[in-house]
Coordinates of C-alpha atoms in Angstrom, one line a residue:
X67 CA 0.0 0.0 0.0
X68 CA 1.3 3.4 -0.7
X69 CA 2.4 5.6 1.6
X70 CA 1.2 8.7 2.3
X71 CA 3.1 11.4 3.5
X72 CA 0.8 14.3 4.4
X73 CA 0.9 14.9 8.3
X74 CA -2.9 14.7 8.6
X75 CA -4.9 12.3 6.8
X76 CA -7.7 9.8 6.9
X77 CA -6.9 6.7 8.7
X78 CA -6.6 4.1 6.4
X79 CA -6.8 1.2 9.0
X80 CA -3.8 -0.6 8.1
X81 CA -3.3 -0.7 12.1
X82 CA -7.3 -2.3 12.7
X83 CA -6.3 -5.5 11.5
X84 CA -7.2 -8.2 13.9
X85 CA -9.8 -5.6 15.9
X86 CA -13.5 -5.6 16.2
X87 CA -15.9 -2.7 14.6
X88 CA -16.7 -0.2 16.8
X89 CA -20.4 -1.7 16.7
X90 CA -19.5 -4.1 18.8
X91 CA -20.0 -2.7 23.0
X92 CA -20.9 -3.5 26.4
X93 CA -22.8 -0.7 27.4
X94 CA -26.1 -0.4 25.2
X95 CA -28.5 2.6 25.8
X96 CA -31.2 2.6 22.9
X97 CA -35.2 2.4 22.3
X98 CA -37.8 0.8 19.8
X99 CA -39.1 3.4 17.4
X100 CA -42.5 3.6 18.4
X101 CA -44.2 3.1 15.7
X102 CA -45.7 0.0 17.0
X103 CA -49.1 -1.3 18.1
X104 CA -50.3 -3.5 20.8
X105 CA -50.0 -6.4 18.3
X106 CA -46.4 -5.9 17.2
X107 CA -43.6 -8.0 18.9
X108 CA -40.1 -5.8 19.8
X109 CA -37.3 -8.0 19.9
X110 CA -33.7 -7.5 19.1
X111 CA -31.0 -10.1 18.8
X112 CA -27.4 -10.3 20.7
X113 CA -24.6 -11.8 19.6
X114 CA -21.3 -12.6 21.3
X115 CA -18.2 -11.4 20.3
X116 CA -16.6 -14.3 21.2
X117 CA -18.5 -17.3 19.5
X118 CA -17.8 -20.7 21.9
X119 CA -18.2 -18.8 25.4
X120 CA -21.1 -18.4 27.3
X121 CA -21.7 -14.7 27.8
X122 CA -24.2 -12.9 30.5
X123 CA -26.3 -10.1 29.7
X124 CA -28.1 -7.8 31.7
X125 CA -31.1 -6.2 30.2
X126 CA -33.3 -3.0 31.9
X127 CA -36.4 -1.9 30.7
X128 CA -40.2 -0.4 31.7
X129 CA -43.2 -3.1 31.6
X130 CA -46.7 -2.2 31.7
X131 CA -48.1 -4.8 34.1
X132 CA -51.2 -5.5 35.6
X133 CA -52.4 -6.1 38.9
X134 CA -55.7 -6.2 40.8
X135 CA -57.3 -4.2 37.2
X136 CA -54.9 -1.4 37.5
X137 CA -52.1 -1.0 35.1
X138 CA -48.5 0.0 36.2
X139 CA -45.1 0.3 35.1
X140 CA -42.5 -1.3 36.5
X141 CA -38.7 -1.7 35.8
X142 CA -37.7 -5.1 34.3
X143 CA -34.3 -6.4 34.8
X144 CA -33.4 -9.6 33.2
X145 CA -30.4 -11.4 33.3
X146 CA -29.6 -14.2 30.0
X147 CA -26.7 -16.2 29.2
X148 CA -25.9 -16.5 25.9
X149 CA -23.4 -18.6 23.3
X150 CA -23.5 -17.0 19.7
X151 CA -26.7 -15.6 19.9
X152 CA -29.7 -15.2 21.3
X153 CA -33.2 -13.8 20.5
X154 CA -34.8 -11.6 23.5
X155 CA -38.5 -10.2 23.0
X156 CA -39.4 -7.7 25.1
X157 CA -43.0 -8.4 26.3
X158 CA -45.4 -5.7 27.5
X159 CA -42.6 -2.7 26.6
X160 CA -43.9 0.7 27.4
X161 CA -44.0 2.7 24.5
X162 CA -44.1 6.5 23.6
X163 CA -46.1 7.4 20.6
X164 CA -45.0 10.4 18.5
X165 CA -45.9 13.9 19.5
X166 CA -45.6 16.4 17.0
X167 CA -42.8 19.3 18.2
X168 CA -39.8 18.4 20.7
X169 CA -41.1 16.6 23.7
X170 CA -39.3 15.3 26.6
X171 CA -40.6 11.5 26.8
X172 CA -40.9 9.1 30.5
X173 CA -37.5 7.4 30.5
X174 CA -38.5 4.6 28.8
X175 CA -35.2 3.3 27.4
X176 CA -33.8 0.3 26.9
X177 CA -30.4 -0.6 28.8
X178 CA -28.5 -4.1 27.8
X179 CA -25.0 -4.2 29.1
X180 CA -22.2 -7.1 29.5
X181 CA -19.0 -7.7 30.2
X182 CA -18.3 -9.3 27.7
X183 CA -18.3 -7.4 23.8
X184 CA -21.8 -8.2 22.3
X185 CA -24.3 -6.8 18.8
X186 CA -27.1 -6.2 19.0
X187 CA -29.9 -5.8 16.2
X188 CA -33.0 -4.9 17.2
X189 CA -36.3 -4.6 15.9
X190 CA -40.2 -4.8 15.5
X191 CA -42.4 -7.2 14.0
X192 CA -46.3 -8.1 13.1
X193 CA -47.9 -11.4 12.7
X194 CA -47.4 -10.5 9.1
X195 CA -44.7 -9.3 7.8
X196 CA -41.2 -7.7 9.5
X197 CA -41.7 -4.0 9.6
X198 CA -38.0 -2.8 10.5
X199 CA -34.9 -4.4 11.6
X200 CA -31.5 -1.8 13.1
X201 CA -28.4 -2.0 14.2
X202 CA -27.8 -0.2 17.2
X203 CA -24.5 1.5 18.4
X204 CA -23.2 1.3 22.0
X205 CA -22.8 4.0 23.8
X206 CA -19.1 4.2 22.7
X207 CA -20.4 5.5 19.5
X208 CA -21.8 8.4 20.7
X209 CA -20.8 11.4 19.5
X210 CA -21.3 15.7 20.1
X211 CA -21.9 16.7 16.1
X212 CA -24.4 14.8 13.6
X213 CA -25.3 15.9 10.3
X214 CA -27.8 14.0 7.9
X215 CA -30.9 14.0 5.4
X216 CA -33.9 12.6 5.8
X217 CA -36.2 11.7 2.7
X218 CA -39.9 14.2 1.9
X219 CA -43.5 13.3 2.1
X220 CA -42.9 12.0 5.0
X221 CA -43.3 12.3 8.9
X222 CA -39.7 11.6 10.6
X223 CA -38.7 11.2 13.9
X224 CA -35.9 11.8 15.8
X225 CA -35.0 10.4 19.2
X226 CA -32.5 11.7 21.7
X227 CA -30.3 9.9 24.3
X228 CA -28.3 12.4 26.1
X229 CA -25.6 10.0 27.9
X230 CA -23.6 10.8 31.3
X231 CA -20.3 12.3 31.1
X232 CA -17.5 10.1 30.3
X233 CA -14.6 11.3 32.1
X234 CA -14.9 9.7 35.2
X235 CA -13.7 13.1 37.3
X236 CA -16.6 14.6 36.4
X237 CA -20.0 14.2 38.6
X238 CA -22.9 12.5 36.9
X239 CA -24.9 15.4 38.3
X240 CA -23.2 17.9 36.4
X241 CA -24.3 15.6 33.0
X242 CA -26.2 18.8 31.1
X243 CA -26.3 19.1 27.5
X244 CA -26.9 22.0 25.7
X245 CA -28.7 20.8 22.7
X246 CA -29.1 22.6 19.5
X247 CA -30.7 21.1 16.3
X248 CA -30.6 22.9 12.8
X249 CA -33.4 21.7 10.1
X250 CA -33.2 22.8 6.9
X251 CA -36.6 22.3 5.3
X252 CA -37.7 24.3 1.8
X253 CA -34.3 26.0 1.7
X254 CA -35.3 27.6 4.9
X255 CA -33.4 27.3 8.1
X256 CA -35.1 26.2 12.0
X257 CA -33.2 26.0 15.0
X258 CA -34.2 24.6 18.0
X259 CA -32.5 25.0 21.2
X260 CA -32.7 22.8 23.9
X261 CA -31.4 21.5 27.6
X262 CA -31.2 17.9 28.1
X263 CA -30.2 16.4 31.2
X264 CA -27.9 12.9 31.2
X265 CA -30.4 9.9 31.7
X266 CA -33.0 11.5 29.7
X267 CA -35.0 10.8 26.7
X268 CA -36.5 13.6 23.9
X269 CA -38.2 13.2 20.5
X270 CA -38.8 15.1 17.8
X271 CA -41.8 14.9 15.3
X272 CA -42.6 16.5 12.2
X273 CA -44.1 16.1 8.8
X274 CA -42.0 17.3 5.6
X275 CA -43.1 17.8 2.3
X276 CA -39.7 18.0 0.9
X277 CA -35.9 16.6 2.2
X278 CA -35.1 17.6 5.4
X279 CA -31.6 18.3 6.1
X280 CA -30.4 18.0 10.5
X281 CA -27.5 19.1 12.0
X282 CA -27.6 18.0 15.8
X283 CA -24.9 19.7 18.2
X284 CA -24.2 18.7 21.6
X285 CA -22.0 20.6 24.3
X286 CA -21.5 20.6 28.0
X287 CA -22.5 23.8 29.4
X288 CA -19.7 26.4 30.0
X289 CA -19.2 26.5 33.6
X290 CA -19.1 22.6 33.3
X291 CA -16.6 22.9 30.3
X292 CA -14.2 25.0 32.3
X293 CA -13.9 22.8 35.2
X294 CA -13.4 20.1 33.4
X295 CA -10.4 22.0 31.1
X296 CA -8.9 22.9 34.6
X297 CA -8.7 19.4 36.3
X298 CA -8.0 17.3 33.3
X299 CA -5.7 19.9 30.6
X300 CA -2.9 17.4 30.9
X301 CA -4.4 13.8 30.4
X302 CA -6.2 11.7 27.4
X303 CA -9.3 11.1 28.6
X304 CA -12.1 12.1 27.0
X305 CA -14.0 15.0 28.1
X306 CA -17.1 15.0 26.1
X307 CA -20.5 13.9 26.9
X308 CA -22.1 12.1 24.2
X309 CA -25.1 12.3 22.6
X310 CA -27.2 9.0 20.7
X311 CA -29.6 9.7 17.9
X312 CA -32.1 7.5 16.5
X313 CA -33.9 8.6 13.2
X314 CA -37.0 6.7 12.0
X315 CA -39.4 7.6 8.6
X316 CA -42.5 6.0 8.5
X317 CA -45.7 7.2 6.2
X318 CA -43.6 8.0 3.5
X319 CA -45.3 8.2 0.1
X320 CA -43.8 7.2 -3.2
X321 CA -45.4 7.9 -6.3
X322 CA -48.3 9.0 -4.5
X323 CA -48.7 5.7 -1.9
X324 CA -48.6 5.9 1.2
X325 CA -46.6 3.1 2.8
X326 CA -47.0 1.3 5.4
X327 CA -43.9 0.4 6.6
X328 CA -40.9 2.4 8.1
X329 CA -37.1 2.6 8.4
X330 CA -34.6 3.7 11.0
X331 CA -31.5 3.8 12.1
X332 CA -29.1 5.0 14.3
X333 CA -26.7 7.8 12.2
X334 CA -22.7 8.3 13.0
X335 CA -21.2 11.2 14.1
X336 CA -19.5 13.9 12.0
X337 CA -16.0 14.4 12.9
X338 CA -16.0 18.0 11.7
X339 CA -18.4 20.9 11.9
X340 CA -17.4 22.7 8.2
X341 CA -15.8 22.5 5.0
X342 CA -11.7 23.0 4.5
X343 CA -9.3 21.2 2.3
X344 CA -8.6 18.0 3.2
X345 CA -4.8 16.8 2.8
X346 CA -6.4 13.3 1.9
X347 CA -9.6 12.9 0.0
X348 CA -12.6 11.9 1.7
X349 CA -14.0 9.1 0.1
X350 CA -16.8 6.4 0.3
X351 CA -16.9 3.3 -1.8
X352 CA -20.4 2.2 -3.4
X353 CA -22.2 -0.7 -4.7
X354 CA -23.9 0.3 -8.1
X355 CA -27.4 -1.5 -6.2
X356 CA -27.4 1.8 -4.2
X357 CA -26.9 4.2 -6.7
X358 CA -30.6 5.3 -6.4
X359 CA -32.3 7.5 -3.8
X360 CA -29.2 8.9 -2.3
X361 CA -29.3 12.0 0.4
X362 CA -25.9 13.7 0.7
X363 CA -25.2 16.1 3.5
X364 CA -22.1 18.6 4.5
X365 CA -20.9 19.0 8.2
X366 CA -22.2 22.3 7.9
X367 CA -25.1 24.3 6.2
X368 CA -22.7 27.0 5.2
X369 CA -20.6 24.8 3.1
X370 CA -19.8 26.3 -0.9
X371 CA -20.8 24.9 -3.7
X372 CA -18.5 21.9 -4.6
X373 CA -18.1 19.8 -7.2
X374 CA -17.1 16.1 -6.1
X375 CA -16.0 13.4 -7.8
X376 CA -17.5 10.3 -8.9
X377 CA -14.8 7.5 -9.9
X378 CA -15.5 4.3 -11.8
X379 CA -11.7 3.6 -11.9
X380 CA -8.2 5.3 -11.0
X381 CA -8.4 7.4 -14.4
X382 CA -12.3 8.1 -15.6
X383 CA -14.5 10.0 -13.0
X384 CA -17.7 12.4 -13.2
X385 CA -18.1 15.1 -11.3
X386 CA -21.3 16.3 -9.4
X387 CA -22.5 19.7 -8.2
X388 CA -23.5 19.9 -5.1
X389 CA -24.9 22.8 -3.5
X390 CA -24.4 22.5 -0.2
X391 CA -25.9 25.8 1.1
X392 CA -29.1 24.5 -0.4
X393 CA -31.6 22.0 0.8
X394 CA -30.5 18.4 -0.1
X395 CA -32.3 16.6 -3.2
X396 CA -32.6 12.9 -3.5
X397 CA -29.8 11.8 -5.9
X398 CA -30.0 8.5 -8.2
X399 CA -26.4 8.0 -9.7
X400 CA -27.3 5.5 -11.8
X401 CA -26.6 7.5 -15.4
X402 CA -23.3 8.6 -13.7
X403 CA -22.2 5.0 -13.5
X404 CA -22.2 1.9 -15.7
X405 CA -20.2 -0.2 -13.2
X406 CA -21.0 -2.4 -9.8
X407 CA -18.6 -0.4 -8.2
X408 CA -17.7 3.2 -8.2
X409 CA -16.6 5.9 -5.0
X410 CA -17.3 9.2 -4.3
X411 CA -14.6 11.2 -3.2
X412 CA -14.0 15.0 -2.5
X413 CA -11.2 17.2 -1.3
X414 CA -13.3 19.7 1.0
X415 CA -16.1 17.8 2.4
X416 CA -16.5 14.7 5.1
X417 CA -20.0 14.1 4.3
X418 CA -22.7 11.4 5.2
X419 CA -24.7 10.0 2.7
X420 CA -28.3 7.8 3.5
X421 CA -29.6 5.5 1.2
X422 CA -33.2 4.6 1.3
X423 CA -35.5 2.7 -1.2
X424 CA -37.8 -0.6 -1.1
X425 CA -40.6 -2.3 -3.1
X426 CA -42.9 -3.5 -1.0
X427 CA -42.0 -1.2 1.8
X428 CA -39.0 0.9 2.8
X429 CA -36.0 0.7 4.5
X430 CA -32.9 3.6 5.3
X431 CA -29.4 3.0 6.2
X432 CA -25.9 5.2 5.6
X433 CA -23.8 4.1 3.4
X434 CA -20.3 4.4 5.4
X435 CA -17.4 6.0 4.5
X436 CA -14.2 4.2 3.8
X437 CA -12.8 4.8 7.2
X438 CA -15.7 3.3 8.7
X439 CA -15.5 -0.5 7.0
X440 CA -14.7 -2.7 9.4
X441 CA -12.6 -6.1 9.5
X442 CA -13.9 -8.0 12.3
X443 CA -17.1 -9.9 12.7
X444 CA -20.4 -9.0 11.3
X445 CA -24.0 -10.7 12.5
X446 CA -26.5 -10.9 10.1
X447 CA -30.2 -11.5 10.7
X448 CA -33.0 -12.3 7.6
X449 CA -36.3 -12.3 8.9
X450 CA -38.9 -15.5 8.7
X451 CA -40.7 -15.2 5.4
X452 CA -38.4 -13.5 3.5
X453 CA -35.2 -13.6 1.0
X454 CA -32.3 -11.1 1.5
X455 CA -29.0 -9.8 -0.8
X456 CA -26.1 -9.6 1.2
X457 CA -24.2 -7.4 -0.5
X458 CA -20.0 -7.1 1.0
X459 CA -17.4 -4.7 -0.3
X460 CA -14.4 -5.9 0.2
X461 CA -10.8 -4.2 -0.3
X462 CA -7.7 -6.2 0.2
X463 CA -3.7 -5.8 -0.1
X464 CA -3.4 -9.1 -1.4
X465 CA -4.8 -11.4 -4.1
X466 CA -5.8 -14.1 -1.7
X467 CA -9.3 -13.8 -0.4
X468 CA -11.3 -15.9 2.4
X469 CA -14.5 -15.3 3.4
X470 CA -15.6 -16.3 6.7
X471 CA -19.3 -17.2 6.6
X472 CA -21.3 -19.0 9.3
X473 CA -24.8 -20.2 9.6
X474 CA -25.7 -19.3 13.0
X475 CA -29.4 -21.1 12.5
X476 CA -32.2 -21.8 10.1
X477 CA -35.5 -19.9 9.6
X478 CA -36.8 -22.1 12.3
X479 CA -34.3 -21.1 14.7
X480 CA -32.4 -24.4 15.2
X481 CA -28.9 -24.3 15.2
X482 CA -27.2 -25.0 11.8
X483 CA -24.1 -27.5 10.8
X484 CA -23.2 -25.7 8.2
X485 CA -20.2 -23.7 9.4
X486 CA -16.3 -22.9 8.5
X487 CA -14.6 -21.2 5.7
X488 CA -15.9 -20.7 2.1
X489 CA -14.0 -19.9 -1.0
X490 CA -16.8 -18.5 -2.7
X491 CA -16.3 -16.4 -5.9
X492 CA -15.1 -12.7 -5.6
X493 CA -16.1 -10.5 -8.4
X494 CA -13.2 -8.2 -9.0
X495 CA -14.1 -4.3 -10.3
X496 CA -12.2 -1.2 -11.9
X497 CA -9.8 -0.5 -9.0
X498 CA -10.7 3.3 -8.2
X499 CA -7.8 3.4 -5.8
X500 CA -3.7 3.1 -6.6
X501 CA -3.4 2.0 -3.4
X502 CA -5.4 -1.3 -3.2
X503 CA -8.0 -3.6 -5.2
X504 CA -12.1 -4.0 -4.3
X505 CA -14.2 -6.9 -4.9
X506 CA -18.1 -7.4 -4.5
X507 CA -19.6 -10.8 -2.9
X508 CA -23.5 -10.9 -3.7
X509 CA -25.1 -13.9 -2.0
X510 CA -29.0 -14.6 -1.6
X511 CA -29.9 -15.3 1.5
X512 CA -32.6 -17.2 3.3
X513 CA -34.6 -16.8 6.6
X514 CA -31.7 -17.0 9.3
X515 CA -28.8 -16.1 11.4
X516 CA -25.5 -15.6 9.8
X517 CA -22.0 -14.3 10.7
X518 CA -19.5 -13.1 8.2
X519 CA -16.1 -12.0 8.3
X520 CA -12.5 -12.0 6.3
X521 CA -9.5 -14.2 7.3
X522 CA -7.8 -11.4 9.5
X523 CA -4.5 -12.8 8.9
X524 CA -4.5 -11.8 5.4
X525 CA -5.5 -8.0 5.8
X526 CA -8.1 -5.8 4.4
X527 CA -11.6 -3.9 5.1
X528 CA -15.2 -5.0 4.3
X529 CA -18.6 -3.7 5.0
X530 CA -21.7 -5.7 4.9
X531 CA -25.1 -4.4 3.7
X532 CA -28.5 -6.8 3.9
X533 CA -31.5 -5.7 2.3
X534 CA -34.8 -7.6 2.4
X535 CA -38.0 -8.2 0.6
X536 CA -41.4 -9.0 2.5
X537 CA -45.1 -9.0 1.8
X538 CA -46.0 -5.5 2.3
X539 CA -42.6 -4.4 3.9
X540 CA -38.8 -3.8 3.0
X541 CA -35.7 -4.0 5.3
X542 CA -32.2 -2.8 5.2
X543 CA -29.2 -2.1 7.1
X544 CA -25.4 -2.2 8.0
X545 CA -24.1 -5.4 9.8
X546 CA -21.5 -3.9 11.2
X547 CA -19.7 -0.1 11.5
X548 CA -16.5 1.8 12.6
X549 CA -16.6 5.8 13.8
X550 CA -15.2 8.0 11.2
X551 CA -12.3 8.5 12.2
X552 CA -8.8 10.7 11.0
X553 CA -5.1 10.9 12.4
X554 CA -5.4 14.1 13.1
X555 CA -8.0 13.7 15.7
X556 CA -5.4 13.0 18.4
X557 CA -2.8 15.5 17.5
X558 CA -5.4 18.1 17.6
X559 CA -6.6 16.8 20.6
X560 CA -3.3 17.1 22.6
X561 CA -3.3 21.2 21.1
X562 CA -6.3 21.6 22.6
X563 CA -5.6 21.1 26.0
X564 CA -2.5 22.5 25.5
X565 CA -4.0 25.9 24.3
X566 CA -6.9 25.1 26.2
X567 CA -9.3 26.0 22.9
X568 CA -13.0 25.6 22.9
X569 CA -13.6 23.3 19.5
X570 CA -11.7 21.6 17.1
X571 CA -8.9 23.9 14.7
X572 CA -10.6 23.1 11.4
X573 CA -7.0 24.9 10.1
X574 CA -5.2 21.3 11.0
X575 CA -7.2 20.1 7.7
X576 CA -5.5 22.4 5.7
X577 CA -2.4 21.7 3.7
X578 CA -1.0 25.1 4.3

């Protein structure tokens, strides 16, 4: 792999080889989208890190139970044990239906934690058909900056799990976000501002005509900020407290019908808050089969006009206005490329870019950024009654490829034999990077549990997409997903305490 030379750059995860994704946690703070009915079953699924050991969870969350013809909620605490997987409904949840406006909700989270490095994907279900399946993120994935697009014609919302304060010297009590969120709706700018104590749960509910585009920042209050600047200047740890978002759509109409069904998922955090040149490119690898209904967003609503590039191999490309200043428009790529796989790259903008879609329903998922492909494990979950595409991007050093895949159980749930390594066919494409090659696996999938990964030994970076047909409903999402992440994080990190500066030096992405 070529070298590159540029003191700041995007980490290109030569040194993640042989970790876990990010995805993987102990600590899991999340809820159900509630758009659910007393008929619906929520459920999520857990999988150990760690395969052959027996691994206990703890799981926390509010029941509505009945006694002597008066209803009640009560805290639930369960403890499991599981090996692989295992499939945990929760029965009688307590639920918060959407309000329109910002509300704060009753702390009706969901809490499952270990000691041991689990996934989770969770979701909700009828007697007919699966209506959405997510993966969530541990509250290591948290973040203090989001930016993303949401598709029109729609009613969207957002949740918010402020989290407690993760540098141990400061007091939970002190655990106050300041909360702003930015909407860009008709090329017209909202901002709400809002307090939100650690522990705490808020939504958001509106209906948009049009693409909505939301930047979410999070901060600790001043007086909180400066005390924590003056104990801690001198150490590593980190000083922020984090922030979860959970965006669902639901209602949506396409052509002029109204579906059913609805997506969410849980969106990454931006690692910048504006546009500047970038010393390496920013770029994100994409399968031709999501090439259609395509929302990009800047870290900023003040970002210029841009062109970016879109690159079918090292020498041909097309380039693409984007008007970042402007509300986002759903994209479709597909007359901008003729091969399975092409990446968009640009030199001022670290963007994020959703993907939605479906025929019988809809789903919505990012599409991750090269930084953010993973080369651990990744659990994979097709719902009874349906057929899924797996879709994995792989990149490797070498010429030698293995792919790990593993058939956790059947569509009945009973554990499977089938299980080891596969040498399945690897369909190479246009390299649209000197600096290694990419191949696409496509496999059709049926009802199940699965587990992929790539032989760790011989390098590289996949990521691993599932979508899935049902009657009368569509799924899709990630399997597995690192932070974005650059090398210049830490160095700017150690200059801020040093300097003692209130936000990142967006001039450290500069080549000058």
């Amino acid at each position: 792999m070529k070298k590159n030379k540029s003191k700041f750059s995007v980490r290109w995860n030569e040194g993640l080889k042989g970790y876990e994704a990010d995805s993987w946690g102990t600590d899991f703070i999340f809820i159900i989208p509630q758009k659910i009915s007393q008929s619906d079953r929520a459920a999520c699924y857990i999988f150990g890190m760690d395969k052959e050991k027996n691994v206990t969870v703890n799981i926390e969350y509010n029941i509505l139970s009945s006694k002597s013809d008066k209803s009640k909620v009560e805290k639930k605490k369960d403890k499991v044990v599981i090996r692989s997987f295992y499939e945990y409904n929760f029965y009688d949840l307590v639920v918060n239906n959407p309000v329109e406006g910002l509300h704060m909700l009753e702390d009706n989270r969901i809490h499952i934690t270990s000691l041991d490095k689990i996934s989770i994907i969770a979701y909700v279900s009828n007697d007919k058909s699966a209506i959405d399946y997510f993966l969530v993120h541990p509250v290591g994935m948290g973040g203090n900056y989001y930016g993303f697009s949401l598709p029109g014609h729609s009613t969207i919302t957002l949740y918010f799990i402020p989290l407690g304060a993760t540098n141990k010297t400061i007091s939970q009590s002190h655990g106050v976000h300041n909360v702003s969120i930015k909407l860009r709706k008709n090329n017209k700018i909202q901002t709400l501002k809002q307090s939100m104590k650690a522990g705490s749960l808020w939504q958001y509910t509106t209906f948009v005509q049009e693409t909505i585009s939301i930047w979410i920042h999070d901060q600790l209050n001043s007086t909180i900020t400066k005390r924590v600047r003056s104990k801690v200047r001198t150490t590593l740890s980190d000083e922020t407290a984090r922030l979860l978002v959970i965006a669902s759509v639901w209602n949506i109409s396409v052509l002029g019908i109204k579906k059913k069904d609805f997506g969410s998922f849980m969106p990454t955090p931006m690692i910048v808050d504006q546009c500047a040149k970038l010393t390496t490119l920013a770029y994100y690898p994409i399968n031709s089969a999501f090439a259609s209904n395509a929302l990009f967003t800047s870290p900023s609503d003040l970002c210029p006009k841009e062109m970016i590039n879109i690159k079918t191999n090292i020498t041909e490309s097309n380039l693409l206005s984007m008007e970042w200043n402007k509300s986002a428009e759903q994209i479709s790529l597909k007359g901008k490329v003729s091969k399975k796989m092409f990446a968009i790259t640009s030199e001022t903008t670290i963007m994020n870019i959703v993907h939605y879609g479906g025929n019988e329903g809809m789903f919505i998922h990012e599409i991750p950024a090269y930084s953010q492909w993973v080369n651990g494990d990744s659990s994979v979950v097709v719902p009874k009654g349906s057929q899924a595409t797996l879709y994995v991007d792989i990149h490797t050093y070498k010429y030698r490829l293995i792919l790990r895949f593993q058939v956790l159980a059947d569509d009945y749930g009973r554990e499977a034999t089938m299980e080891g390594f596969e040498y399945p066919y690897f369909e190479s494409v246009d390299d649209v990077s000197p600096d290694f090659s990419l191949f696409l696996y496509t496999r059709r999938l049926n009802a199940g549990i699965y587990r992929v990964g790539i032989d760790q030994e011989l390098g590289g970076r996949y990521i691993a997409i599932l979508i899935a047909e049902l009657s009368g409903a569509t799924i899709g999402y990630v399997a597995a997903i690192n932070r974005m992440f650059h090398s210049f994080i830490k160095f700017a990190c150690l200059m801020m305490r040093e300097y003692d500066m209130k936000s990142l030096p967006l001039h450290f992405l500069s080549e000058d």
